[in-house]
Amino acid sequence: MATVHLRIGDLVWGKLGRYPPWPGKIVSPPKDLKKPRGKKCFFVKFFGTEDHAWIKVEQLKPYHPHKEEMIKINKGKRFQQAVDAVEEYLKKAKGKDQVRIFTNLCSYFRALFHEIKPFCTHGECVSLSLKEQTDSDPEPSSVRRLVAGTVTGFKWESSVGYIHSLKSPFSLQPASSMEPITKRLKIIEEDTGSTSIQAADSTAINGSITPTDKRIGFLGLGLMGSGVVSNLLKMGHVVTVWNRTAEKCDLFIQEGARLGRTPAEVVSMCDITFSCVSDPKAARDLVLGPSGVLQGIRPGKCYVEMSTVDPETTIELAQVITSRGGRFLEAPVSGSQQLSNDGMLVIVAAGDRSVYEDCSSCFQAMGKTSFFIGEAGNAARMMLILNMVQGSFMATIAEGLTLAQATGQSQQTFLDILCQGQMASTFVDQKCQNILQGNFKPDYYLKHIQKDLRLAISMGDSVNHPTPMAAAANEVYKRAKALDQSDNDMSAVYRAYIH
């Protein structure tokens, strides 16, 4: 197999972990981003996403020779959008090359004659001044005429080839590296005292995610945790992983993660350890059980609870961690498996403010926004309210779809109308389309949203606040669980109405 030589500026297909080959461009990495040790790799910015990563050279293929092959094996909408973005980039790059030739021609002749003289191209005179050169870009057709035509009586046989042979200042150079679309921190203090850390597009302001030099641990590689760890690794963090089912760690070990044999070992090896598990019992067992987190906690160790649990559990865990000299932060996330994979989660944090600040690069890698809202327990309360609203809304949408069918109305038309109104959202569109296609592959487990509804109702009871809408939705989800829909997506609540 012939060796393919790649360099900065080349368009490529990059393969990262379990993801399909994706179109990207080799770019210069940020100055403060260290290159991984080991095999040769390039820093690639992927089209159609906000992703960028170090990719091993054996996982890269030149874009043009493999374009047709890749298009045949990848048919997703987001993939097509990425390919379209490449083609648009190529069109713009071609136009810039033409303008670059024209501009350098002007500079070259200005240097020869001290001023730009009238040019005659095929009998047509074009008079250019320096001001005209800088204030307006020429039409591509003008550029082509100028480069390929006769200039002051001299015939350019081959514009690009002759220019290269002269080694003149207007030789074509590779297009300048496209700025990688990266994320940076923007911290906003609000009147409420909460803090928001938002990921922003660095095309507006230079900057990128600089991974913390702290060692990161992660416990729990479920739907949400897997995407989080993948993004932490892609952004250059040093991550040690553990999962109850050890086989789930294998993929991340291949991507550069380290393996911890127990939660206690991970905590003892790392400066900041995150956990993301299914429910309050799992969260308690992880900390308090045999070889659990608590056994590895030492003064200064940080523990970040990302699971959606009740505030009582959060406060209990905060107390036991801090009693050993550890530092505690709760940071449950709002989103789905897809948003987790895309690094677009919303993180709601509370507890030790200094831990929140230490986690800034991690939160940038995994989410689009994070909020700090005070003392431990507040984030759990907020997340239960958010998920209560989402779960109730999903049940109502399912109810509307089935009522449309029962009354002889087109479900697709119902969705089309809904998505043109005030309730239009990606959430509504994706969930409804999946329902109509009979696709209930889990993006957020039904059993977990039912758990969140149950905990939210209990929280309402504790402060004597009525939650009748959530209670009604909870009963529908319980019905769906009885129909064996627990491990399907939350949108499978639809099936509770048709059985």
Tab-separated table of C-alpha atoms in Angstrom:
chain	number	residue	atom	x	y	z
A	1	MET	CA	0.000	0.000	0.000
A	2	ALA	CA	1.413	3.358	-1.072
A	3	THR	CA	2.306	5.792	1.678
A	4	VAL	CA	0.043	8.835	1.777
A	5	HIS	CA	1.773	12.033	2.824
A	6	LEU	CA	-0.474	14.484	4.672
A	7	ARG	CA	0.128	18.043	5.781
A	8	ILE	CA	-1.664	21.001	7.345
A	9	GLY	CA	-4.433	22.248	5.068
A	10	ASP	CA	-5.293	18.823	3.598
A	11	LEU	CA	-8.895	17.637	3.544
A	12	VAL	CA	-9.261	14.168	5.022
A	13	TRP	CA	-11.599	11.492	6.290
A	14	GLY	CA	-10.926	10.938	9.987
A	15	LYS	CA	-11.941	7.906	12.052
A	16	LEU	CA	-12.354	8.525	15.778
A	17	GLY	CA	-13.228	5.619	18.055
A	18	ARG	CA	-16.636	4.112	17.374
A	19	TYR	CA	-17.757	6.982	15.166
A	20	PRO	CA	-17.942	6.586	11.350
A	21	PRO	CA	-15.317	8.232	9.117
A	22	TRP	CA	-16.049	11.973	9.008
A	23	PRO	CA	-14.830	14.740	6.688
A	24	GLY	CA	-12.370	17.162	8.212
A	25	LYS	CA	-9.321	19.318	7.614
A	26	ILE	CA	-5.859	19.062	9.106
A	27	VAL	CA	-5.225	22.316	10.942
A	28	SER	CA	-2.635	23.789	13.255
A	29	PRO	CA	-3.426	22.905	16.873
A	30	PRO	CA	-3.644	25.618	19.536
A	31	LYS	CA	-0.165	26.467	20.794
A	32	ASP	CA	-0.942	25.309	24.325
A	33	LEU	CA	-2.404	21.951	23.243
A	34	LYS	CA	0.144	19.176	23.637
A	35	LYS	CA	0.466	16.497	20.987
A	36	PRO	CA	-0.234	12.976	22.299
A	37	ARG	CA	2.731	10.694	22.736
A	38	GLY	CA	3.195	7.624	20.607
A	39	LYS	CA	2.152	7.200	16.990
A	40	LYS	CA	2.179	10.057	14.497
A	41	CYS	CA	-1.055	12.022	14.468
A	42	PHE	CA	-2.594	15.212	13.094
A	43	PHE	CA	-4.969	17.753	14.615
A	44	VAL	CA	-8.233	17.606	12.646
A	45	LYS	CA	-11.198	19.976	12.631
A	46	PHE	CA	-14.343	18.115	11.547
A	47	PHE	CA	-16.863	19.742	9.228
A	48	GLY	CA	-20.487	20.164	10.298
A	49	THR	CA	-19.650	19.820	14.017
A	50	GLU	CA	-17.799	21.634	16.766
A	51	ASP	CA	-15.462	18.668	17.138
A	52	HIS	CA	-11.701	18.680	16.743
A	53	ALA	CA	-9.210	16.062	17.892
A	54	TRP	CA	-5.800	14.487	17.471
A	55	ILE	CA	-6.231	11.612	14.976
A	56	LYS	CA	-3.623	8.911	14.352
A	57	VAL	CA	-2.296	8.971	10.803
A	58	GLU	CA	-3.501	5.421	10.123
A	59	GLN	CA	-7.044	6.614	10.871
A	60	LEU	CA	-6.866	9.293	8.154
A	61	LYS	CA	-7.586	9.067	4.424
A	62	PRO	CA	-7.335	11.816	1.777
A	63	TYR	CA	-10.731	13.384	1.113
A	64	HIS	CA	-11.088	13.335	-2.673
A	65	PRO	CA	-9.894	9.777	-3.529
A	66	HIS	CA	-12.216	8.256	-0.902
A	67	LYS	CA	-15.212	10.586	-1.228
A	68	GLU	CA	-17.477	8.252	-3.221
A	69	GLU	CA	-16.595	5.286	-1.007
A	70	MET	CA	-17.466	7.162	2.189
A	71	ILE	CA	-20.710	8.593	0.819
A	72	LYS	CA	-21.879	5.075	-0.058
A	73	ILE	CA	-21.396	3.730	3.468
A	74	ASN	CA	-22.699	6.774	5.387
A	75	LYS	CA	-26.242	7.995	4.750
A	76	GLY	CA	-27.165	10.069	7.832
A	77	LYS	CA	-28.523	13.597	7.604
A	78	ARG	CA	-25.725	15.071	9.735
A	79	PHE	CA	-23.142	13.275	7.593
A	80	GLN	CA	-24.618	14.762	4.414
A	81	GLN	CA	-24.605	18.202	6.000
A	82	ALA	CA	-20.905	17.728	6.785
A	83	VAL	CA	-20.151	16.746	3.174
A	84	ASP	CA	-22.118	19.786	1.959
A	85	ALA	CA	-20.003	21.953	4.274
A	86	VAL	CA	-16.839	20.562	2.659
A	87	GLU	CA	-18.121	21.349	-0.832
A	88	GLU	CA	-19.049	24.881	0.224
A	89	TYR	CA	-15.591	25.312	1.712
A	90	LEU	CA	-13.993	24.114	-1.537
A	91	LYS	CA	-16.015	26.628	-3.569
A	92	LYS	CA	-14.933	29.478	-1.314
A	93	ALA	CA	-11.313	28.312	-1.336
A	94	LYS	CA	-11.307	28.239	-5.148
A	95	GLY	CA	-12.636	31.786	-5.292
A	96	LYS	CA	-10.012	32.929	-2.782
A	97	ASP	CA	-7.239	31.345	-4.859
A	98	GLN	CA	-8.390	33.278	-7.924
A	99	VAL	CA	-8.492	36.514	-5.967
A	100	ARG	CA	-5.074	35.740	-4.489
A	101	ILE	CA	-3.583	35.412	-7.997
A	102	PHE	CA	-5.149	38.696	-9.043
A	103	THR	CA	-4.023	40.561	-5.934
A	104	ASN	CA	-0.461	39.262	-6.187
A	105	LEU	CA	-0.332	40.130	-9.867
A	106	CYS	CA	-1.186	43.707	-8.961
A	107	SER	CA	1.478	43.769	-6.255
A	108	TYR	CA	4.052	42.277	-8.609
A	109	PHE	CA	3.508	44.819	-11.372
A	110	ARG	CA	3.352	47.655	-8.887
A	111	ALA	CA	6.793	46.625	-7.710
A	112	LEU	CA	8.010	46.554	-11.337
A	113	PHE	CA	6.503	49.830	-12.521
A	114	HIS	CA	5.975	51.671	-9.180
A	115	GLU	CA	2.304	52.025	-10.057
A	116	ILE	CA	-0.353	49.892	-11.690
A	117	LYS	CA	-0.630	50.657	-15.413
A	118	PRO	CA	-3.696	49.985	-17.562
A	119	PHE	CA	-3.888	46.300	-18.524
A	120	CYS	CA	-5.286	45.216	-21.882
A	121	THR	CA	-6.905	41.813	-22.048
A	122	HIS	CA	-8.100	40.677	-25.427
A	123	GLY	CA	-8.472	44.270	-26.563
A	124	GLU	CA	-10.332	45.322	-23.417
A	125	CYS	CA	-8.533	47.842	-21.212
A	126	VAL	CA	-8.887	47.562	-17.457
A	127	SER	CA	-7.499	50.413	-15.353
A	128	LEU	CA	-6.705	49.579	-11.753
A	129	SER	CA	-5.620	51.749	-8.892
A	130	LEU	CA	-4.323	50.549	-5.548
A	131	LYS	CA	-7.500	51.801	-3.897
A	132	GLU	CA	-9.655	49.783	-6.299
A	133	GLN	CA	-7.548	46.741	-5.564
A	134	THR	CA	-8.100	46.904	-1.838
A	135	ASP	CA	-11.659	48.191	-1.666
A	136	SER	CA	-13.396	45.711	-3.940
A	137	ASP	CA	-12.797	42.135	-4.887
A	138	PRO	CA	-12.851	41.328	-8.611
A	139	GLU	CA	-15.405	39.030	-10.142
A	140	PRO	CA	-13.939	35.557	-10.757
A	141	SER	CA	-14.477	35.983	-14.497
A	142	SER	CA	-12.293	39.114	-14.433
A	143	VAL	CA	-9.629	37.216	-12.579
A	144	ARG	CA	-9.669	34.433	-15.145
A	145	ARG	CA	-9.429	36.921	-18.032
A	146	LEU	CA	-6.564	38.751	-16.407
A	147	VAL	CA	-4.500	35.694	-15.519
A	148	ALA	CA	-5.012	33.796	-18.768
A	149	GLY	CA	-4.974	36.796	-21.111
A	150	THR	CA	-2.355	39.172	-22.550
A	151	VAL	CA	-0.891	41.628	-20.059
A	152	THR	CA	0.915	44.653	-21.528
A	153	GLY	CA	1.659	42.673	-24.657
A	154	PHE	CA	2.962	39.576	-22.850
A	155	LYS	CA	1.153	36.262	-23.364
A	156	TRP	CA	0.764	34.037	-20.268
A	157	GLU	CA	0.885	30.526	-21.696
A	158	SER	CA	-0.097	28.927	-18.419
A	159	SER	CA	-0.869	31.236	-15.584
A	160	VAL	CA	-0.178	28.973	-12.659
A	161	GLY	CA	2.626	26.946	-14.218
A	162	TYR	CA	4.481	29.991	-15.516
A	163	ILE	CA	4.063	31.796	-12.232
A	164	HIS	CA	5.586	28.859	-10.383
A	165	SER	CA	8.501	28.688	-12.838
A	166	LEU	CA	9.225	32.355	-12.219
A	167	LYS	CA	9.021	31.802	-8.444
A	168	SER	CA	7.115	35.050	-8.454
A	169	PRO	CA	5.288	36.500	-5.452
A	170	PHE	CA	1.924	35.464	-6.834
A	171	SER	CA	2.520	31.691	-6.851
A	172	LEU	CA	-0.423	29.744	-5.517
A	173	GLN	CA	0.051	28.795	-1.903
A	174	PRO	CA	-2.016	26.269	0.038
A	175	ALA	CA	-5.070	27.860	1.572
A	176	SER	CA	-4.414	29.131	5.050
A	177	SER	CA	-5.479	26.815	7.820
A	178	MET	CA	-9.122	27.092	8.635
A	179	GLU	CA	-9.603	28.198	12.207
A	180	PRO	CA	-10.744	25.190	14.245
A	181	ILE	CA	-14.186	25.692	15.702
A	182	THR	CA	-13.475	25.336	19.377
A	183	LYS	CA	-15.032	26.238	22.674
A	184	ARG	CA	-14.051	28.790	25.270
A	185	LEU	CA	-15.342	29.938	28.628
A	186	LYS	CA	-17.698	32.821	29.149
A	187	ILE	CA	-18.654	33.377	32.782
A	188	ILE	CA	-21.764	35.430	33.520
A	189	GLU	CA	-22.685	36.576	36.993
A	190	GLU	CA	-26.440	37.008	37.295
A	191	ASP	CA	-28.508	38.943	39.822
A	192	THR	CA	-29.490	35.625	41.385
A	193	GLY	CA	-25.882	34.888	42.275
A	194	SER	CA	-25.737	31.909	39.935
A	195	THR	CA	-22.876	31.572	37.484
A	196	SER	CA	-23.153	30.355	33.917
A	197	ILE	CA	-20.205	28.885	32.034
A	198	GLN	CA	-21.024	28.744	28.334
A	199	ALA	CA	-19.169	27.210	25.436
A	200	ALA	CA	-18.835	29.717	22.602
A	201	ASP	CA	-17.664	29.582	19.008
A	202	SER	CA	-14.049	30.704	18.799
A	203	THR	CA	-14.576	32.112	15.336
A	204	ALA	CA	-15.953	35.129	17.206
A	205	ILE	CA	-12.978	35.327	19.555
A	206	ASN	CA	-9.741	33.381	19.443
A	207	GLY	CA	-9.393	30.610	21.978
A	208	SER	CA	-9.784	26.887	22.533
A	209	ILE	CA	-10.316	24.390	25.283
A	210	THR	CA	-7.118	23.944	27.218
A	211	PRO	CA	-7.537	20.697	29.149
A	212	THR	CA	-6.827	20.863	32.850
A	213	ASP	CA	-3.595	19.276	33.993
A	214	LYS	CA	-5.551	17.556	36.775
A	215	ARG	CA	-6.083	13.816	36.465
A	216	ILE	CA	-9.726	13.007	35.758
A	217	GLY	CA	-11.617	9.908	36.859
A	218	PHE	CA	-15.006	8.792	35.542
A	219	LEU	CA	-17.306	6.179	37.030
A	220	GLY	CA	-20.265	4.906	34.995
A	221	LEU	CA	-20.255	4.471	31.215
A	222	GLY	CA	-23.966	4.394	30.435
A	223	LEU	CA	-25.831	6.385	27.781
A	224	MET	CA	-24.729	9.736	29.183
A	225	GLY	CA	-21.368	8.819	30.681
A	226	SER	CA	-20.014	7.278	27.476
A	227	GLY	CA	-20.473	10.476	25.489
A	228	VAL	CA	-19.002	12.581	28.286
A	229	VAL	CA	-15.850	10.453	28.528
A	230	SER	CA	-15.409	10.415	24.756
A	231	ASN	CA	-15.490	14.220	24.654
A	232	LEU	CA	-13.125	14.547	27.608
A	233	LEU	CA	-10.625	12.359	25.762
A	234	LYS	CA	-11.069	14.195	22.478
A	235	MET	CA	-10.275	17.479	24.201
A	236	GLY	CA	-7.025	16.124	25.607
A	237	HIS	CA	-7.938	15.289	29.217
A	238	VAL	CA	-6.169	12.454	31.021
A	239	VAL	CA	-9.039	10.151	32.050
A	240	THR	CA	-9.212	6.963	34.135
A	241	VAL	CA	-12.465	5.004	33.769
A	242	TRP	CA	-14.378	2.369	35.686
A	243	ASN	CA	-17.693	0.679	34.989
A	244	ARG	CA	-19.590	-2.063	36.768
A	245	THR	CA	-19.614	-3.993	33.474
A	246	ALA	CA	-15.892	-3.868	32.717
A	247	GLU	CA	-16.279	-4.632	28.979
A	248	LYS	CA	-17.693	-1.135	28.435
A	249	CYS	CA	-14.284	0.290	29.329
A	250	ASP	CA	-12.508	-1.423	26.421
A	251	LEU	CA	-13.479	1.118	23.757
A	252	PHE	CA	-12.275	4.037	25.877
A	253	ILE	CA	-9.009	2.283	26.685
A	254	GLN	CA	-8.459	2.082	22.914
A	255	GLU	CA	-9.128	5.834	22.707
A	256	GLY	CA	-6.491	6.574	25.324
A	257	ALA	CA	-8.239	6.226	28.696
A	258	ARG	CA	-6.693	4.397	31.641
A	259	LEU	CA	-8.460	1.628	33.529
A	260	GLY	CA	-9.305	1.640	37.223
A	261	ARG	CA	-10.110	-1.680	38.871
A	262	THR	CA	-12.434	-0.230	41.526
A	263	PRO	CA	-14.080	3.128	42.306
A	264	ALA	CA	-11.703	3.510	45.245
A	265	GLU	CA	-8.683	2.993	42.997
A	266	VAL	CA	-9.930	5.564	40.473
A	267	VAL	CA	-10.442	8.167	43.197
A	268	SER	CA	-7.023	7.484	44.715
A	269	MET	CA	-5.352	7.849	41.271
A	270	CYS	CA	-7.186	11.022	40.223
A	271	ASP	CA	-7.593	14.630	41.340
A	272	ILE	CA	-11.228	14.983	40.215
A	273	THR	CA	-13.574	12.017	39.896
A	274	PHE	CA	-16.960	12.239	38.163
A	275	SER	CA	-19.729	9.693	38.488
A	276	CYS	CA	-22.874	9.203	36.437
A	277	VAL	CA	-25.130	6.317	37.440
A	278	SER	CA	-28.805	5.441	37.206
A	279	ASP	CA	-30.497	6.313	40.504
A	280	PRO	CA	-30.047	7.215	44.205
A	281	LYS	CA	-29.346	3.635	45.268
A	282	ALA	CA	-26.618	3.209	42.660
A	283	ALA	CA	-25.113	6.573	43.647
A	284	ARG	CA	-25.012	5.606	47.344
A	285	ASP	CA	-23.598	2.135	46.644
A	286	LEU	CA	-20.860	3.623	44.485
A	287	VAL	CA	-19.706	5.868	47.338
A	288	LEU	CA	-20.459	3.796	50.416
A	289	GLY	CA	-20.142	0.226	49.133
A	290	PRO	CA	-17.145	-2.168	49.165
A	291	SER	CA	-14.111	-0.637	47.423
A	292	GLY	CA	-16.258	2.441	46.979
A	293	VAL	CA	-15.414	6.080	46.411
A	294	LEU	CA	-15.205	6.889	50.106
A	295	GLN	CA	-12.301	4.475	50.583
A	296	GLY	CA	-10.232	6.432	48.084
A	297	ILE	CA	-11.080	9.926	49.355
A	298	ARG	CA	-8.203	11.845	50.898
A	299	PRO	CA	-7.925	15.546	51.791
A	300	GLY	CA	-8.154	17.638	48.641
A	301	LYS	CA	-9.671	14.915	46.434
A	302	CYS	CA	-12.668	16.160	44.408
A	303	TYR	CA	-15.837	14.176	43.789
A	304	VAL	CA	-18.453	15.326	41.260
A	305	GLU	CA	-21.852	13.598	41.319
A	306	MET	CA	-23.482	13.881	37.873
A	307	SER	CA	-26.344	11.436	38.478
A	308	THR	CA	-29.913	12.730	38.692
A	309	VAL	CA	-30.895	11.911	42.272
A	310	ASP	CA	-33.006	13.412	45.041
A	311	PRO	CA	-31.548	16.292	47.116
A	312	GLU	CA	-31.428	14.160	50.261
A	313	THR	CA	-29.050	11.700	48.574
A	314	THR	CA	-26.871	14.532	47.282
A	315	ILE	CA	-26.616	16.158	50.722
A	316	GLU	CA	-25.787	12.809	52.349
A	317	LEU	CA	-23.000	12.143	49.844
A	318	ALA	CA	-21.652	15.677	50.243
A	319	GLN	CA	-21.440	15.196	54.007
A	320	VAL	CA	-19.585	11.876	53.874
A	321	ILE	CA	-17.120	13.100	51.226
A	322	THR	CA	-16.301	16.311	53.076
A	323	SER	CA	-16.028	14.435	56.384
A	324	ARG	CA	-12.921	12.741	54.910
A	325	GLY	CA	-11.433	16.036	53.762
A	326	GLY	CA	-12.713	15.675	50.212
A	327	ARG	CA	-14.362	18.396	48.118
A	328	PHE	CA	-17.839	17.826	46.695
A	329	LEU	CA	-19.789	19.148	43.734
A	330	GLU	CA	-23.068	17.935	42.284
A	331	ALA	CA	-23.432	18.470	38.541
A	332	PRO	CA	-26.401	16.604	37.025
A	333	VAL	CA	-26.898	17.100	33.303
A	334	SER	CA	-29.872	17.941	31.132
A	335	GLY	CA	-29.808	16.292	27.730
A	336	SER	CA	-29.785	12.958	25.943
A	337	GLN	CA	-27.357	10.398	24.589
A	338	GLN	CA	-27.082	12.335	21.315
A	339	LEU	CA	-26.414	15.626	23.094
A	340	SER	CA	-23.888	13.870	25.297
A	341	ASN	CA	-22.099	12.499	22.218
A	342	ASP	CA	-22.154	15.958	20.633
A	343	GLY	CA	-20.762	17.663	23.748
A	344	MET	CA	-23.893	19.798	24.024
A	345	LEU	CA	-25.232	18.944	27.481
A	346	VAL	CA	-26.455	21.534	29.972
A	347	ILE	CA	-24.768	21.109	33.358
A	348	VAL	CA	-26.397	22.324	36.566
A	349	ALA	CA	-23.901	22.427	39.436
A	350	ALA	CA	-23.972	23.185	43.164
A	351	GLY	CA	-21.717	22.660	46.167
A	352	ASP	CA	-18.039	23.621	46.366
A	353	ARG	CA	-17.527	26.625	44.073
A	354	SER	CA	-13.781	26.010	43.770
A	355	VAL	CA	-14.426	22.488	42.421
A	356	TYR	CA	-16.798	23.988	39.861
A	357	GLU	CA	-14.027	26.296	38.677
A	358	ASP	CA	-11.497	23.443	38.620
A	359	CYS	CA	-13.887	21.533	36.336
A	360	SER	CA	-14.222	24.356	33.802
A	361	SER	CA	-12.356	22.650	30.933
A	362	CYS	CA	-14.254	19.411	31.577
A	363	PHE	CA	-17.603	21.201	31.464
A	364	GLN	CA	-16.604	22.932	28.245
A	365	ALA	CA	-15.729	19.578	26.689
A	366	MET	CA	-18.979	17.874	27.655
A	367	GLY	CA	-21.521	20.692	27.478
A	368	LYS	CA	-22.626	23.872	25.806
A	369	THR	CA	-23.549	25.600	29.085
A	370	SER	CA	-23.129	25.063	32.797
A	371	PHE	CA	-24.682	26.842	35.760
A	372	PHE	CA	-23.560	27.095	39.380
A	373	ILE	CA	-26.548	27.611	41.687
A	374	GLY	CA	-25.293	27.547	45.254
A	375	GLU	CA	-25.209	24.948	47.988
A	376	ALA	CA	-25.347	21.166	47.539
A	377	GLY	CA	-28.890	19.939	46.931
A	378	ASN	CA	-29.932	22.870	44.754
A	379	ALA	CA	-28.788	21.249	41.524
A	380	ALA	CA	-30.678	18.042	42.332
A	381	ARG	CA	-33.844	20.058	42.977
A	382	MET	CA	-33.469	22.043	39.752
A	383	MET	CA	-32.768	18.954	37.639
A	384	LEU	CA	-35.802	17.101	38.999
A	385	ILE	CA	-37.999	20.078	38.113
A	386	LEU	CA	-36.533	20.227	34.602
A	387	ASN	CA	-37.019	16.511	34.029
A	388	MET	CA	-40.515	16.637	35.521
A	389	VAL	CA	-41.459	19.215	32.887
A	390	GLN	CA	-39.791	17.251	30.088
A	391	GLY	CA	-41.390	13.956	31.101
A	392	SER	CA	-44.846	15.486	31.428
A	393	PHE	CA	-44.446	17.197	28.054
A	394	MET	CA	-43.402	13.949	26.351
A	395	ALA	CA	-46.460	12.169	27.740
A	396	THR	CA	-48.706	14.982	26.492
A	397	ILE	CA	-47.198	14.802	22.998
A	398	ALA	CA	-47.784	11.029	22.942
A	399	GLU	CA	-51.361	11.628	24.064
A	400	GLY	CA	-51.869	14.129	21.254
A	401	LEU	CA	-50.486	11.769	18.613
A	402	THR	CA	-52.746	8.920	19.698
A	403	LEU	CA	-55.785	11.176	19.971
A	404	ALA	CA	-55.135	12.384	16.414
A	405	GLN	CA	-55.089	8.784	15.234
A	406	ALA	CA	-58.215	7.885	17.192
A	407	THR	CA	-60.162	10.756	15.618
A	408	GLY	CA	-59.070	9.975	12.075
A	409	GLN	CA	-56.446	12.709	11.785
A	410	SER	CA	-53.055	12.276	10.165
A	411	GLN	CA	-50.336	11.987	12.788
A	412	GLN	CA	-47.765	13.322	10.326
A	413	THR	CA	-49.929	16.365	9.627
A	414	PHE	CA	-50.317	16.893	13.378
A	415	LEU	CA	-46.525	16.871	13.687
A	416	ASP	CA	-46.048	19.171	10.680
A	417	ILE	CA	-48.445	21.724	12.151
A	418	LEU	CA	-46.915	21.409	15.616
A	419	CYS	CA	-43.413	22.011	14.242
A	420	GLN	CA	-44.538	25.219	12.535
A	421	GLY	CA	-45.996	26.701	15.716
A	422	GLN	CA	-44.715	28.085	18.989
A	423	MET	CA	-43.878	24.666	20.411
A	424	ALA	CA	-41.548	23.802	17.534
A	425	SER	CA	-38.278	22.323	18.785
A	426	THR	CA	-35.691	19.722	17.893
A	427	PHE	CA	-36.963	17.662	20.836
A	428	VAL	CA	-40.544	17.564	19.513
A	429	ASP	CA	-39.501	16.847	15.944
A	430	GLN	CA	-37.057	14.043	16.783
A	431	LYS	CA	-39.251	12.311	19.344
A	432	CYS	CA	-42.365	12.422	17.151
A	433	GLN	CA	-40.528	11.253	14.047
A	434	ASN	CA	-39.098	8.340	16.016
A	435	ILE	CA	-42.565	7.441	17.258
A	436	LEU	CA	-44.016	7.491	13.740
A	437	GLN	CA	-41.132	5.304	12.532
A	438	GLY	CA	-41.525	2.900	15.463
A	439	ASN	CA	-37.969	3.679	16.547
A	440	PHE	CA	-37.650	3.581	20.336
A	441	LYS	CA	-33.899	3.119	20.583
A	442	PRO	CA	-32.996	4.726	23.918
A	443	ASP	CA	-31.690	8.284	23.889
A	444	TYR	CA	-32.969	8.749	27.457
A	445	TYR	CA	-34.317	5.641	29.166
A	446	LEU	CA	-38.039	5.570	29.926
A	447	LYS	CA	-37.322	4.016	33.326
A	448	HIS	CA	-35.092	6.974	34.191
A	449	ILE	CA	-37.600	9.675	33.288
A	450	GLN	CA	-40.207	7.799	35.344
A	451	LYS	CA	-37.752	7.728	38.242
A	452	ASP	CA	-37.264	11.488	37.890
A	453	LEU	CA	-41.022	12.098	37.870
A	454	ARG	CA	-41.398	9.977	41.011
A	455	LEU	CA	-38.633	11.883	42.796
A	456	ALA	CA	-40.058	15.250	41.699
A	457	ILE	CA	-43.495	14.312	43.032
A	458	SER	CA	-41.923	13.258	46.340
A	459	MET	CA	-40.024	16.549	46.479
A	460	GLY	CA	-43.318	18.397	45.944
A	461	ASP	CA	-44.885	16.434	48.789
A	462	SER	CA	-42.008	17.375	51.101
A	463	VAL	CA	-42.855	21.064	50.722
A	464	ASN	CA	-46.620	20.534	50.432
A	465	HIS	CA	-46.667	21.649	46.795
A	466	PRO	CA	-49.174	20.018	44.422
A	467	THR	CA	-47.865	18.257	41.303
A	468	PRO	CA	-51.031	16.856	39.671
A	469	MET	CA	-49.734	17.070	36.084
A	470	ALA	CA	-46.545	15.199	36.961
A	471	ALA	CA	-48.561	12.644	38.936
A	472	ALA	CA	-50.805	11.956	35.928
A	473	ALA	CA	-47.792	11.628	33.604
A	474	ASN	CA	-46.087	9.320	36.114
A	475	GLU	CA	-49.029	6.911	35.951
A	476	VAL	CA	-48.739	6.743	32.151
A	477	TYR	CA	-45.024	5.965	32.383
A	478	LYS	CA	-45.716	3.291	34.987
A	479	ARG	CA	-48.177	1.772	32.526
A	480	ALA	CA	-45.477	1.830	29.831
A	481	LYS	CA	-43.041	0.098	32.210
A	482	ALA	CA	-45.637	-2.591	32.830
A	483	LEU	CA	-45.659	-3.084	29.040
A	484	ASP	CA	-41.930	-3.825	29.163
A	485	GLN	CA	-40.816	-0.424	27.827
A	486	SER	CA	-38.372	0.418	30.642
A	487	ASP	CA	-35.228	0.055	28.544
A	488	ASN	CA	-36.661	1.859	25.526
A	489	ASP	CA	-36.529	5.586	24.943
A	490	MET	CA	-38.838	7.845	26.966
A	491	SER	CA	-40.894	8.370	23.794
A	492	ALA	CA	-42.067	4.745	24.173
A	493	VAL	CA	-44.627	6.187	26.613
A	494	TYR	CA	-46.636	6.384	23.367
A	495	ARG	CA	-47.200	2.626	23.646
A	496	ALA	CA	-49.044	3.095	26.944
A	497	TYR	CA	-51.844	4.759	24.948
A	498	ILE	CA	-52.171	2.107	22.240
A	499	HIS	CA	-52.211	-1.064	24.334
